[in-house]
Coordinates of C-alpha atoms in Angstrom, one line a residue:
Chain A
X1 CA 38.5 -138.5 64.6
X2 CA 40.1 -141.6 66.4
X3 CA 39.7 -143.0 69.3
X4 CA 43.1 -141.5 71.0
X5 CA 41.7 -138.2 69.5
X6 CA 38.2 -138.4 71.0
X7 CA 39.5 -139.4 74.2
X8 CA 41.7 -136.4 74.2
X9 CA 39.0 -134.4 73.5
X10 CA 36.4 -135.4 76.1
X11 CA 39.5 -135.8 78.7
X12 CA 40.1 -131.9 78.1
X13 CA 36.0 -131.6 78.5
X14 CA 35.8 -133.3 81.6
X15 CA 39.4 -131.1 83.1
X16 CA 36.9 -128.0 82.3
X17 CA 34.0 -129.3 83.9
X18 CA 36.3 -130.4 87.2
X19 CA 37.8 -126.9 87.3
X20 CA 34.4 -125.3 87.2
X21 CA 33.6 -127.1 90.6
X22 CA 37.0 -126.8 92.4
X23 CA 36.6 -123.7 95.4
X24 CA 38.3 -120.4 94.8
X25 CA 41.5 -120.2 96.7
X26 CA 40.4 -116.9 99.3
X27 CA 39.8 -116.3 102.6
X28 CA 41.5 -117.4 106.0
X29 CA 41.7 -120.7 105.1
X30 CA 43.7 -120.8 101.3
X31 CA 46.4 -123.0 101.7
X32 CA 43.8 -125.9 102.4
X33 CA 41.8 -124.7 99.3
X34 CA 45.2 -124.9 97.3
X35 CA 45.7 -127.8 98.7
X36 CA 42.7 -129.1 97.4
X37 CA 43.0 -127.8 94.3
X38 CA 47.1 -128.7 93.8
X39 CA 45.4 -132.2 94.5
X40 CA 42.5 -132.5 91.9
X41 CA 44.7 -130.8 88.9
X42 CA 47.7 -133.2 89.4
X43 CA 46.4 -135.0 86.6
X44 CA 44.8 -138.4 86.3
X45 CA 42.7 -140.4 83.3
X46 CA 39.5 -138.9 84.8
X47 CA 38.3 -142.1 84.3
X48 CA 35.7 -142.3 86.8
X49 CA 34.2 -138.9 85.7
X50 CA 34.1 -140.4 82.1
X51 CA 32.6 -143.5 82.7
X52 CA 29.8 -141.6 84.8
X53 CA 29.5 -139.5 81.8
X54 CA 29.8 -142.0 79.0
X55 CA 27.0 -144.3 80.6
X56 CA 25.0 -141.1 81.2
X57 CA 25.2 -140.8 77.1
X58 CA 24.6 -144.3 76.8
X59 CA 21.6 -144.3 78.4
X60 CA 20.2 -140.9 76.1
X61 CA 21.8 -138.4 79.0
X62 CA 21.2 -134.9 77.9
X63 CA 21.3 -132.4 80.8
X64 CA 24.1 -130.9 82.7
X65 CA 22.9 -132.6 86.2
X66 CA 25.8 -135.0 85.7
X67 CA 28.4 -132.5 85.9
X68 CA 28.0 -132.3 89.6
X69 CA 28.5 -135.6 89.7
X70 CA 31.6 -135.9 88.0
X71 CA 33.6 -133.8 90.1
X72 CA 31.9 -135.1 92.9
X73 CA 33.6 -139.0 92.1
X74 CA 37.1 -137.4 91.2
X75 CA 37.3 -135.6 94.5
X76 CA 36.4 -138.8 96.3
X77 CA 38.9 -140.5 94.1
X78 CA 41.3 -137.6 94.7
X79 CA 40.9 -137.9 98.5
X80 CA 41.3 -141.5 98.6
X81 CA 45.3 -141.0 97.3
X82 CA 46.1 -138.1 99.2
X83 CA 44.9 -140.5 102.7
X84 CA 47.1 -142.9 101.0
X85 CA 50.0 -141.6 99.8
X86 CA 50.1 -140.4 103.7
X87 CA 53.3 -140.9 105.8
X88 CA 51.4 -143.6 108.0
X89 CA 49.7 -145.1 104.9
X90 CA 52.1 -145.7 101.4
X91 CA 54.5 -143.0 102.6
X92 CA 54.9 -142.3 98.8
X93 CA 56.3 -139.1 97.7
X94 CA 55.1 -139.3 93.9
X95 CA 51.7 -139.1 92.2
X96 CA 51.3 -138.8 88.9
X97 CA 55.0 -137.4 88.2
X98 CA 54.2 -134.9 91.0
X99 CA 55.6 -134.6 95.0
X100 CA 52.1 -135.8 97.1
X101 CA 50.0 -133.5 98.3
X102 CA 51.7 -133.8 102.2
X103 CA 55.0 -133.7 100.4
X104 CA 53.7 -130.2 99.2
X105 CA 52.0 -128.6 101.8
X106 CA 52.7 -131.4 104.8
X107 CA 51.1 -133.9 106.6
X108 CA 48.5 -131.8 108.6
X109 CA 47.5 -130.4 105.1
X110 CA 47.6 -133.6 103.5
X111 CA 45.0 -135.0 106.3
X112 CA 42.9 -131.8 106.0
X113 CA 43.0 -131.3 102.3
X114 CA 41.6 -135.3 102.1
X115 CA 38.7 -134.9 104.5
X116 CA 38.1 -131.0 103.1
X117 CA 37.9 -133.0 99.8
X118 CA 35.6 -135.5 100.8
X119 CA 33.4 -133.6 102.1
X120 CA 33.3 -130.9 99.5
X121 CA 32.1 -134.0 96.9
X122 CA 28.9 -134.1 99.0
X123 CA 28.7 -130.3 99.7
X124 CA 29.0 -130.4 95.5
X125 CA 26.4 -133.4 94.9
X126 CA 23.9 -131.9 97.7
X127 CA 24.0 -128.7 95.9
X128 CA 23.2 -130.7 92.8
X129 CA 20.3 -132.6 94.3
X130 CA 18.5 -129.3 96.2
X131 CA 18.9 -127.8 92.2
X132 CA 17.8 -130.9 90.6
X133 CA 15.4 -132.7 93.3
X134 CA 14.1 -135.7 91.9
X135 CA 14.3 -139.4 93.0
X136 CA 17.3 -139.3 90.5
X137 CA 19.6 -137.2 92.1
X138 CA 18.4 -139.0 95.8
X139 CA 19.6 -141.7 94.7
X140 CA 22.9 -140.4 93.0
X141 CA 23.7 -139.6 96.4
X142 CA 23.2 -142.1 97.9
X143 CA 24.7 -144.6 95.6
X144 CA 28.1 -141.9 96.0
X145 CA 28.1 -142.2 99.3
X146 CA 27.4 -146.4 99.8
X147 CA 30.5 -147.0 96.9
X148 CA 32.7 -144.6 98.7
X149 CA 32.2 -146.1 102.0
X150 CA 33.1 -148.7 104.6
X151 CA 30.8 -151.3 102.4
X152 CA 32.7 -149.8 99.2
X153 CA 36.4 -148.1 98.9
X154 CA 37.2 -147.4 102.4
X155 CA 36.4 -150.9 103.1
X156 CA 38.8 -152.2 100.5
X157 CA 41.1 -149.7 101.8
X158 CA 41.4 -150.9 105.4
X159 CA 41.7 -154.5 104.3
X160 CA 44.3 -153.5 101.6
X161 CA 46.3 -151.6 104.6
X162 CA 45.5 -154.0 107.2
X163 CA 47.3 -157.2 104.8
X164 CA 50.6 -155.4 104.3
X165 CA 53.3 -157.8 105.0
X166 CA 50.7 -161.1 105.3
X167 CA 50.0 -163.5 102.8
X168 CA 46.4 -163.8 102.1
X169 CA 44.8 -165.7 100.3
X170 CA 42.0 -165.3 97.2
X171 CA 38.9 -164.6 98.5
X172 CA 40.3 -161.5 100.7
X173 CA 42.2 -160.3 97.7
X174 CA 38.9 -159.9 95.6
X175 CA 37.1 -158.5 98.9
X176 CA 40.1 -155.9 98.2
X177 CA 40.0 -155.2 94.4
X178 CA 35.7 -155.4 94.4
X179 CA 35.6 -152.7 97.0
X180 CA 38.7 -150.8 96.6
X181 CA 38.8 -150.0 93.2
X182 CA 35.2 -151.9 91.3
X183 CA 33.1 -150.0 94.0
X184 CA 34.1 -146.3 92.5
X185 CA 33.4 -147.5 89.1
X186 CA 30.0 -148.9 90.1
X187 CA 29.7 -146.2 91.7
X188 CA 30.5 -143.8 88.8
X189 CA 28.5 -146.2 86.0
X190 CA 25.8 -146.5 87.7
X191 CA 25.0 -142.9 89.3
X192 CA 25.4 -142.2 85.2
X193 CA 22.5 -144.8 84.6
X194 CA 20.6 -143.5 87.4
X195 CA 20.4 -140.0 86.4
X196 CA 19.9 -141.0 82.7
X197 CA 16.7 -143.0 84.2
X198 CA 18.0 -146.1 84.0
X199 CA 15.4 -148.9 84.9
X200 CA 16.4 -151.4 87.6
X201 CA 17.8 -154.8 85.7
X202 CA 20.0 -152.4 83.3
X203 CA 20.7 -150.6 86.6
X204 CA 22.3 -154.1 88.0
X205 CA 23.7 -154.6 84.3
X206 CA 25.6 -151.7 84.5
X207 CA 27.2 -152.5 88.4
X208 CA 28.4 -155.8 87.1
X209 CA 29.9 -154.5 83.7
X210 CA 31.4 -152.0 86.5
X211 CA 32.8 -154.3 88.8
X212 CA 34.3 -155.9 86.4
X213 CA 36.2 -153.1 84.6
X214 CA 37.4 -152.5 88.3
X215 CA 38.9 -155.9 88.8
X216 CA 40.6 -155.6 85.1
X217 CA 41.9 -152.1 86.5
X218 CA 43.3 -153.8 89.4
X219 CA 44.9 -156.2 88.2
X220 CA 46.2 -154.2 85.3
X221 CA 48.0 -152.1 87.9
X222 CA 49.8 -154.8 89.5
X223 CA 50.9 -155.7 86.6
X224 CA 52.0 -152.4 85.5
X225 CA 53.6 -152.2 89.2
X226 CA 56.3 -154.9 88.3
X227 CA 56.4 -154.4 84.5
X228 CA 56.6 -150.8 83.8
X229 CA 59.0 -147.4 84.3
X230 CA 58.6 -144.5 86.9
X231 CA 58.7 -142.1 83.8
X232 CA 55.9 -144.2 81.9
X233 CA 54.0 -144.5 85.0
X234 CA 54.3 -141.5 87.0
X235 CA 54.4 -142.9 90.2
X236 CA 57.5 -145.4 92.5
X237 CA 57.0 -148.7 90.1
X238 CA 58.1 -152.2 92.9
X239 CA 55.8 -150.2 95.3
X240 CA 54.0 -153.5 96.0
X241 CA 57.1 -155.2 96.7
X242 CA 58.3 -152.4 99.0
X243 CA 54.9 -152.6 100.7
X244 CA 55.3 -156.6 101.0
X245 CA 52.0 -157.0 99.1
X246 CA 50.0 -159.8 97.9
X247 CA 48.7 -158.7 94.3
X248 CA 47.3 -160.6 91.8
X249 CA 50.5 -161.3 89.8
X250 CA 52.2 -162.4 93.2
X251 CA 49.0 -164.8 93.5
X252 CA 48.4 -166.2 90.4
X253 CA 51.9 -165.1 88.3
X254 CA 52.4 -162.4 85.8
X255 CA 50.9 -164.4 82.7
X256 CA 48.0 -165.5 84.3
X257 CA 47.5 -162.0 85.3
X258 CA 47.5 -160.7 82.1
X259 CA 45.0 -163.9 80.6
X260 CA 42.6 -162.6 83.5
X261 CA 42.7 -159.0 82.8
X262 CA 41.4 -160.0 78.7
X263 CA 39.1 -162.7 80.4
X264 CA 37.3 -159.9 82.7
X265 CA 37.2 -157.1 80.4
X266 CA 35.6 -159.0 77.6
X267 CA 33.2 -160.0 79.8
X268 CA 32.3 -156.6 81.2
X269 CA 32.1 -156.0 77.4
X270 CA 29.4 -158.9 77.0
X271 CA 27.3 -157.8 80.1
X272 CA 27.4 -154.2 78.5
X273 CA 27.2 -155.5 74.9
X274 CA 23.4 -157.1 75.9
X275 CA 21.6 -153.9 77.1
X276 CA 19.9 -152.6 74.6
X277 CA 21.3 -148.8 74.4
X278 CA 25.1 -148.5 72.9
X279 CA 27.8 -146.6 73.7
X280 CA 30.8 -147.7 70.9
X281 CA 33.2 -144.5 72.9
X282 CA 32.6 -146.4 75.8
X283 CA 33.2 -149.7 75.1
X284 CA 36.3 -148.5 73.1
X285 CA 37.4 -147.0 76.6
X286 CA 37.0 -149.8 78.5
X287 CA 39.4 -152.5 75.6
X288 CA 41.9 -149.8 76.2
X289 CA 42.0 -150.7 79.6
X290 CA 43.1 -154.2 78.8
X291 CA 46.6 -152.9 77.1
X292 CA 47.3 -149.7 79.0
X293 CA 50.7 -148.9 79.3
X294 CA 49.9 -146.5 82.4
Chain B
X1 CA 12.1 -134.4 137.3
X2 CA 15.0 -131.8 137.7
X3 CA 16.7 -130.8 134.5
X4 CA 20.1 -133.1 135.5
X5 CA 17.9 -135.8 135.7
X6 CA 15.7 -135.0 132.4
X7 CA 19.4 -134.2 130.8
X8 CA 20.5 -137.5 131.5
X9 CA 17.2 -139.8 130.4
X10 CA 17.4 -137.2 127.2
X11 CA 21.6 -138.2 127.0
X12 CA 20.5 -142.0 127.1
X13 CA 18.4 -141.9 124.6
X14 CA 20.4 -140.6 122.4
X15 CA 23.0 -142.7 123.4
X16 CA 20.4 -145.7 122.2
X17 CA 19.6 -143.4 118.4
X18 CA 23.3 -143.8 118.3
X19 CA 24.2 -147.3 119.0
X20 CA 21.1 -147.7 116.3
X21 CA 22.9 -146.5 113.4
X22 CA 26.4 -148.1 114.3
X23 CA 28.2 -150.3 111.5
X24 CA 28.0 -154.1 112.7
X25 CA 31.5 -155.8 113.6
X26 CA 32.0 -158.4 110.8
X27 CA 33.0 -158.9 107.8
X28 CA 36.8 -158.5 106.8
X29 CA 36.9 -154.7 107.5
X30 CA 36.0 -155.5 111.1
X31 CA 38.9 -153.4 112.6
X32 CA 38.0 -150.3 110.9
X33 CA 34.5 -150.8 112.3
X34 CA 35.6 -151.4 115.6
X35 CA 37.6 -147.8 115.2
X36 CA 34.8 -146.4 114.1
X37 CA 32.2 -147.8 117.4
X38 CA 35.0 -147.3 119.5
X39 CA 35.5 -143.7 118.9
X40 CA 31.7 -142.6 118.7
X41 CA 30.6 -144.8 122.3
X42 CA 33.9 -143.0 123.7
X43 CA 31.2 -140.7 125.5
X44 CA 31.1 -136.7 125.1
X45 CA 28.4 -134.8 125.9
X46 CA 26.1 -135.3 122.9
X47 CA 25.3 -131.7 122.8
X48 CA 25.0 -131.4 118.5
X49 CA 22.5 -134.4 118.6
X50 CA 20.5 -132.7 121.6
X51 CA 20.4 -129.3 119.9
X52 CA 19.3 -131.0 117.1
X53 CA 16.7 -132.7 118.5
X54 CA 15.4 -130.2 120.8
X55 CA 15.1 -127.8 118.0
X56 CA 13.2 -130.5 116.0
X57 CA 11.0 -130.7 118.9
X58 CA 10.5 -126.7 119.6
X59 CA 9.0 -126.2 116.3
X60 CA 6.6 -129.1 116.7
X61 CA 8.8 -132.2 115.0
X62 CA 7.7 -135.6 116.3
X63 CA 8.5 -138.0 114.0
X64 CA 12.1 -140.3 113.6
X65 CA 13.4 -138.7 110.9
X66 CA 15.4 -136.9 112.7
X67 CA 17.4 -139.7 114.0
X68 CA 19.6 -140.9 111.7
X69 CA 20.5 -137.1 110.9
X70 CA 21.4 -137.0 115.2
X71 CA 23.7 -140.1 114.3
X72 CA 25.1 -138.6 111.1
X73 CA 25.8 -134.9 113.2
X74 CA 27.5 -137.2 116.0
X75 CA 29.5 -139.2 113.6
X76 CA 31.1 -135.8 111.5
X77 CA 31.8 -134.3 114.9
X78 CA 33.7 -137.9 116.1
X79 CA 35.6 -137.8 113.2
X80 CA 37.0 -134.6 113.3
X81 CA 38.4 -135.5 117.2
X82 CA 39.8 -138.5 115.4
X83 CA 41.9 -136.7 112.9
X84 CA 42.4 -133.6 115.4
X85 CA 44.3 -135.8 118.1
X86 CA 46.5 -137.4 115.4
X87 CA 50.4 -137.4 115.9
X88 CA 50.4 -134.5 113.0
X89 CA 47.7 -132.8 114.2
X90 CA 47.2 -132.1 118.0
X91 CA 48.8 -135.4 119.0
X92 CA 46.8 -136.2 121.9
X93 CA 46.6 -139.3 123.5
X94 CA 43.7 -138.9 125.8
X95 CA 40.1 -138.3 125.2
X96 CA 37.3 -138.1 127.0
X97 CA 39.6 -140.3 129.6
X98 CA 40.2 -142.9 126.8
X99 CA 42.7 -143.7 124.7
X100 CA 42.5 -141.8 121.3
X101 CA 41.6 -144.1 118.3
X102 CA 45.0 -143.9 116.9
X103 CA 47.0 -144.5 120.3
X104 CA 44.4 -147.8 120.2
X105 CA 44.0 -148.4 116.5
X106 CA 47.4 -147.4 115.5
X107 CA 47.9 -144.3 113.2
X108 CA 46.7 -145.5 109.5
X109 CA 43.3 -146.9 111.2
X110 CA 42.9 -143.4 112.9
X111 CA 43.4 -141.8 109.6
X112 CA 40.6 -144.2 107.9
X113 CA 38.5 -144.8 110.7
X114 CA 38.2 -140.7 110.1
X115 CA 37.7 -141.6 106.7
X116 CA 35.4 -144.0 107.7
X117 CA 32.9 -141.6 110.2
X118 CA 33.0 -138.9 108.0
X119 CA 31.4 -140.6 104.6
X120 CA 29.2 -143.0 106.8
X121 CA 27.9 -139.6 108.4
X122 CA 26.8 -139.0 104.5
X123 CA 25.8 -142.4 103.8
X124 CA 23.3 -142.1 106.9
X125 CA 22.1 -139.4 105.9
X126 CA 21.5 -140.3 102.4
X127 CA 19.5 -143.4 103.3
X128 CA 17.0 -141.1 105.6
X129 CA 16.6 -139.1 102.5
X130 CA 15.8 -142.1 100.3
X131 CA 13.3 -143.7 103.2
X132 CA 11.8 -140.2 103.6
X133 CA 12.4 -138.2 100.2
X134 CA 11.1 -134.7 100.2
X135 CA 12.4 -131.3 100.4
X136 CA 13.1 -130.9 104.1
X137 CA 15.4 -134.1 104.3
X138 CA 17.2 -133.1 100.8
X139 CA 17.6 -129.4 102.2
X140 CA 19.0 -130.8 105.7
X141 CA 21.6 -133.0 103.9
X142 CA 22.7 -129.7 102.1
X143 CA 23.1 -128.1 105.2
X144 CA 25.1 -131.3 107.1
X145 CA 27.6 -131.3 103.8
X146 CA 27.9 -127.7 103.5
X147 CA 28.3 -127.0 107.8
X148 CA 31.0 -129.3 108.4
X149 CA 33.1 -128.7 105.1
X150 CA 36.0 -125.4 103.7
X151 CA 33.1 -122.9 104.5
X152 CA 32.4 -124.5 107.9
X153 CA 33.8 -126.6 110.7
X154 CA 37.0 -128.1 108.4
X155 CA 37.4 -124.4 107.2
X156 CA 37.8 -123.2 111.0
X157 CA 40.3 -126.5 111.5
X158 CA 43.1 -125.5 109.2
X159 CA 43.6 -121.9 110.1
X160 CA 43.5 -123.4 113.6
X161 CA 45.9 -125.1 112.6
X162 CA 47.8 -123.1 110.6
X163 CA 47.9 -120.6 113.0
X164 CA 49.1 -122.7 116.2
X165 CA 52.7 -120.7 117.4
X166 CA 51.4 -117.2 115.7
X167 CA 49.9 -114.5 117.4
X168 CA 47.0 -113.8 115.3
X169 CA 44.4 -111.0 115.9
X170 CA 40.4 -111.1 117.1
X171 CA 39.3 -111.0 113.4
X172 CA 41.2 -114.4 112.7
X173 CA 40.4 -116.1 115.8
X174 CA 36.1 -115.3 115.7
X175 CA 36.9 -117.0 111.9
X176 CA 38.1 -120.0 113.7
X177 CA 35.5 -119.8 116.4
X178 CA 32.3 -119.7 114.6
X179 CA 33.7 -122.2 112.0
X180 CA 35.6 -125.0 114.0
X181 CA 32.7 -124.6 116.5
X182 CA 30.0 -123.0 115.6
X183 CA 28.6 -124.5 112.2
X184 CA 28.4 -127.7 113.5
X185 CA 26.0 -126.4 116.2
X186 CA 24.6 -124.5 113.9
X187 CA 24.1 -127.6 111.2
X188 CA 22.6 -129.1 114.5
X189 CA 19.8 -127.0 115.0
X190 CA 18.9 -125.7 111.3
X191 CA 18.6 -129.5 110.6
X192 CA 16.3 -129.6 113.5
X193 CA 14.5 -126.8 112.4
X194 CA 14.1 -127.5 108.6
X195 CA 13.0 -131.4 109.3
X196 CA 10.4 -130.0 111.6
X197 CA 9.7 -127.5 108.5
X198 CA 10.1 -123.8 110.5
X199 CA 10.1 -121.1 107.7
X200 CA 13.2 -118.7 106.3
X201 CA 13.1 -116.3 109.0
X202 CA 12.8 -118.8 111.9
X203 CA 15.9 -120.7 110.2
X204 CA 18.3 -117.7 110.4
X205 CA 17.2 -116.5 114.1
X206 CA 18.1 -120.7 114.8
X207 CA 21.6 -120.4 112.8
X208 CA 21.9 -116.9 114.9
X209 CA 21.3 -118.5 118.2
X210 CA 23.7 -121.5 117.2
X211 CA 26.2 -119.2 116.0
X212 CA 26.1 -117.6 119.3
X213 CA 26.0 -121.1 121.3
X214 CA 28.9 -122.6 119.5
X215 CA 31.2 -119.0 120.4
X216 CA 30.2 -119.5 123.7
X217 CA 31.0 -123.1 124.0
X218 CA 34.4 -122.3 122.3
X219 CA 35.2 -119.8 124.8
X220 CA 34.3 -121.9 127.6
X221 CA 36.4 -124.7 126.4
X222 CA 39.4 -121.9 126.5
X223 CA 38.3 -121.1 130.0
X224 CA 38.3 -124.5 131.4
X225 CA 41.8 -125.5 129.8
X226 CA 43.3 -122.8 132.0
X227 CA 41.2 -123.2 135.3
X228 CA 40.3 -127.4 135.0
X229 CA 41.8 -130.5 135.7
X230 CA 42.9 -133.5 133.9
X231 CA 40.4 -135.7 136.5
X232 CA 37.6 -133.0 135.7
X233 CA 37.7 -132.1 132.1
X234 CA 39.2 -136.2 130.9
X235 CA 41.3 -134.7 128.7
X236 CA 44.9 -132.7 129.4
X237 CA 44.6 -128.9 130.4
X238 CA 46.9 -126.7 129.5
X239 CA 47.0 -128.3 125.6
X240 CA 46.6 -124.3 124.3
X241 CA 49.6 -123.5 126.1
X242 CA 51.7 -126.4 125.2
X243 CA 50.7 -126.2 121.1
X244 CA 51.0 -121.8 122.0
X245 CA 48.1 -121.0 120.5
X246 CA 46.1 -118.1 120.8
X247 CA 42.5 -117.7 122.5
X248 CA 40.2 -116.1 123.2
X249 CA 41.9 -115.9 127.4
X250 CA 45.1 -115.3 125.9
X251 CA 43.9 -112.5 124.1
X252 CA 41.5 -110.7 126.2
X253 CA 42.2 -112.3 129.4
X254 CA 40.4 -115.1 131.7
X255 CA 38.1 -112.1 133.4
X256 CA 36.9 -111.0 129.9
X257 CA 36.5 -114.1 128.6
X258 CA 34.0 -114.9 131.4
X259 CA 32.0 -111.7 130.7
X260 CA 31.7 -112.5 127.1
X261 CA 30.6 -116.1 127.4
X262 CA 27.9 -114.6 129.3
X263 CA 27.3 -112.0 127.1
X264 CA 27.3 -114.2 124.2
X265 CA 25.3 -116.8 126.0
X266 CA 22.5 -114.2 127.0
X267 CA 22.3 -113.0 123.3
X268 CA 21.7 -116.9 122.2
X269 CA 18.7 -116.5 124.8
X270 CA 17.0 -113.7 123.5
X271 CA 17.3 -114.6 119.7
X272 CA 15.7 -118.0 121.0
X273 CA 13.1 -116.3 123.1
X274 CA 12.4 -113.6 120.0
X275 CA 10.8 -116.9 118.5
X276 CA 6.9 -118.1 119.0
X277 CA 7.8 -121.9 119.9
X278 CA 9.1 -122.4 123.2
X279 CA 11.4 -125.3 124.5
X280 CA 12.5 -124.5 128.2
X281 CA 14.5 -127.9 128.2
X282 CA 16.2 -126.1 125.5
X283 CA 16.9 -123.0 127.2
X284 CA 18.0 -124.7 130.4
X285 CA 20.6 -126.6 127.9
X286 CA 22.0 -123.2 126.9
X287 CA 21.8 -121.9 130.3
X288 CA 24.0 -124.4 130.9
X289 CA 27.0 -124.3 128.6
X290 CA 27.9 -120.8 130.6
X291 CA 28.0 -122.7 133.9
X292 CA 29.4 -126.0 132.7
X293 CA 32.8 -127.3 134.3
X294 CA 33.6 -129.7 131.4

């Protein structure tokens, strides 16, 4: 089987596994279920999941306690667009080739369906830990919550909103990227490590491999942002420009972008490529992330 | 000491627990950290953290691991003001006599601020279960997650919200109630009680009496936005009325509503009293949520 194939394959796995955790859509308060649900099955790589998972395998993961887990980083992930596709936030009306979840079901649902989703991923990975209660899972949860916080994503995120229209300069830009996008990948790598007993040096191996396939993310999507289609890409392409923002290509130009995103993800691939266990899917996974096309 | 005094040393402590567990101002995401400290030292009564720790207390808890579960109960119910008075929500600009964190912060810093309360409620929470890992702490962090999420207090928000400008009936409306209102109080005291490690049974006659507490409170709230004023309550009356939604005055009337937050409040009383620990502090906090005039 390829590569493309595989990843089909566990991509399919992992929708089956997310749909398993979503809430059934009864009682009073449906349309915010749907909501929730409209918002998690609009698509996505399901990258974060897979990375958890992948470095879960990596590290000779065997049980289903990551499952959890997985939806529990997609719904934070999920949340995260929904607040940001928002009217007062990016105002965009596309997500993945679909209307936004406020374009759907309007802005008080859009607000609702976010924090219902947020705090569903902790209702999902506390349900996990009082099954599972080890130190492991303790610390999954924790290390889900720090990422996805004001010290993690939401602190990118505020920066990110708060520079619109300014020029800033480097060092706020990576304060940006490292929290806004490496900090959910950190997050999902090494809750996979964690649970898969991961000893403490591999542990910080593993967050810097991560933070680094977060910056190359990044930075891939900024240049995808100027570069590609709203058909390939499934969401507004200029949106940066609309949004007066400084990226990484309007900071360092588009070929220097593109020389950094190779730079970075080979070295994640070096940090990764000196821990002992291997993972070839993964590391596959994360080269493909250097020539994405969306 | 008479219990207006011993209620306001008891406030000011918590007050201090609070300001304990607050983000510090630096860093770039300052502003969002501000948002967040500005809308948890707004004031409010700090009845969830008192429940919480005056259950903890009645069944013999001493110790200060209750604290940052007070903070993280404090911070959930903060955020959900924040989001509630947004322009597409309620749209209030006044709370507690203060300026609402979007008519301060501007509307995107409201919306993440939110963001910000509600996952650093979690983080909190999952650094006391780290610091102190055993059953009790895991099992209360269950009960925070699944309280305030679609089968709790965010559940009772949307069909709130849903329902604003619709007559709906008394099976709809006790949904709402002991949701929006009472599984936070509820989360309150079971955490209290399960950190101070009561058994099965006590735990439901606790959820009972919060159950009851929270309807009562709810009620009350109703009450006072037809009898109070802006000076007294510190936030505008007649806000039902203006968004026409229905309560529990409109649909049985202010008499009625009276006799059944008595009722309701007695009922709390005697589940409490069915118990072998005593709190009278406690009791004299209930006693006073039928009586109170804001």
């Amino acid at each position: 089987m390829s590569f493309r194939e595989e990843l089909q394959k566990r991509t399919a796995e992992i929708e089956e596994i997310l749909r398993g955790y979503l809430p059934a859509e009864t009682g009073f308060q449906k349309t915010v279920l749907e909501a929730m649900n409209y918002s998690v099955t609009a698509g996505g790589k399901r990258l974060r999941p897979m990375l958890m998972q992948e470095t879960y395998r990596m590290f000779g993961g065997e049980g289903k306690v990551i499952e959890p887990f997985m939806a529990a980083i997609e719904m934070i992930h999920t949340y995260s667009l929904v607040h940001d596709d928002l009217p007062a936030m990016d105002n965009d009306e596309y997500r993945r080739g679909r209307k936004t979840t406020h374009a759907v079901y309007g802005e008080a649902f859009g607000i609702l369906a976010g924090d219902a989703l947020l705090n569903f991923a902790f209702e999902t990975a506390a349900g996990a830990l009082c099954e599972n209660f080890n130190e492991q899972t303790a610390k999954a949860v924790k290390i889900l919550a720090e990422k996805a916080g004001i010290y993690g994503m939401i602190g990118g995120q505020v920066v990110d909103v708060e520079s619109e229209g300014q020029a800033i300069g480097q060092d706020k830009l990576d304060f940006i990227y490292r929290l806004k996008t490496s900090a959910l990948i950190e997050s999902s790598m090494m809750i996979g490590a964690v649970l898969a007993k991961a000893g403490e040096e591999e542990l910080e191996k593993i967050r810097q491999t991560a933070e680094d396939v977060g910056l190359a993310f990044q930075i891939q999507d900024d240049i995808l942002d100027v570069t590609s289609t709203l058909e390939v890409l499934g969401k507004p392409i200029h949106s940066d420009d609309k949004n007066q923002k400084t990226t990484y290509v309007t900071l360092k130009g588009l070929d220097q972008a593109k020389q950094d995103v190779a730079e970075i993800s080979r070295r994640a691939l070096d940090t990764l490529e000196s821990l002992k266990c291997k993972n070839p899917f993964l590391e596959e996974l994360i080269t493909m992330l250097i020539t994405r096309e969306k």
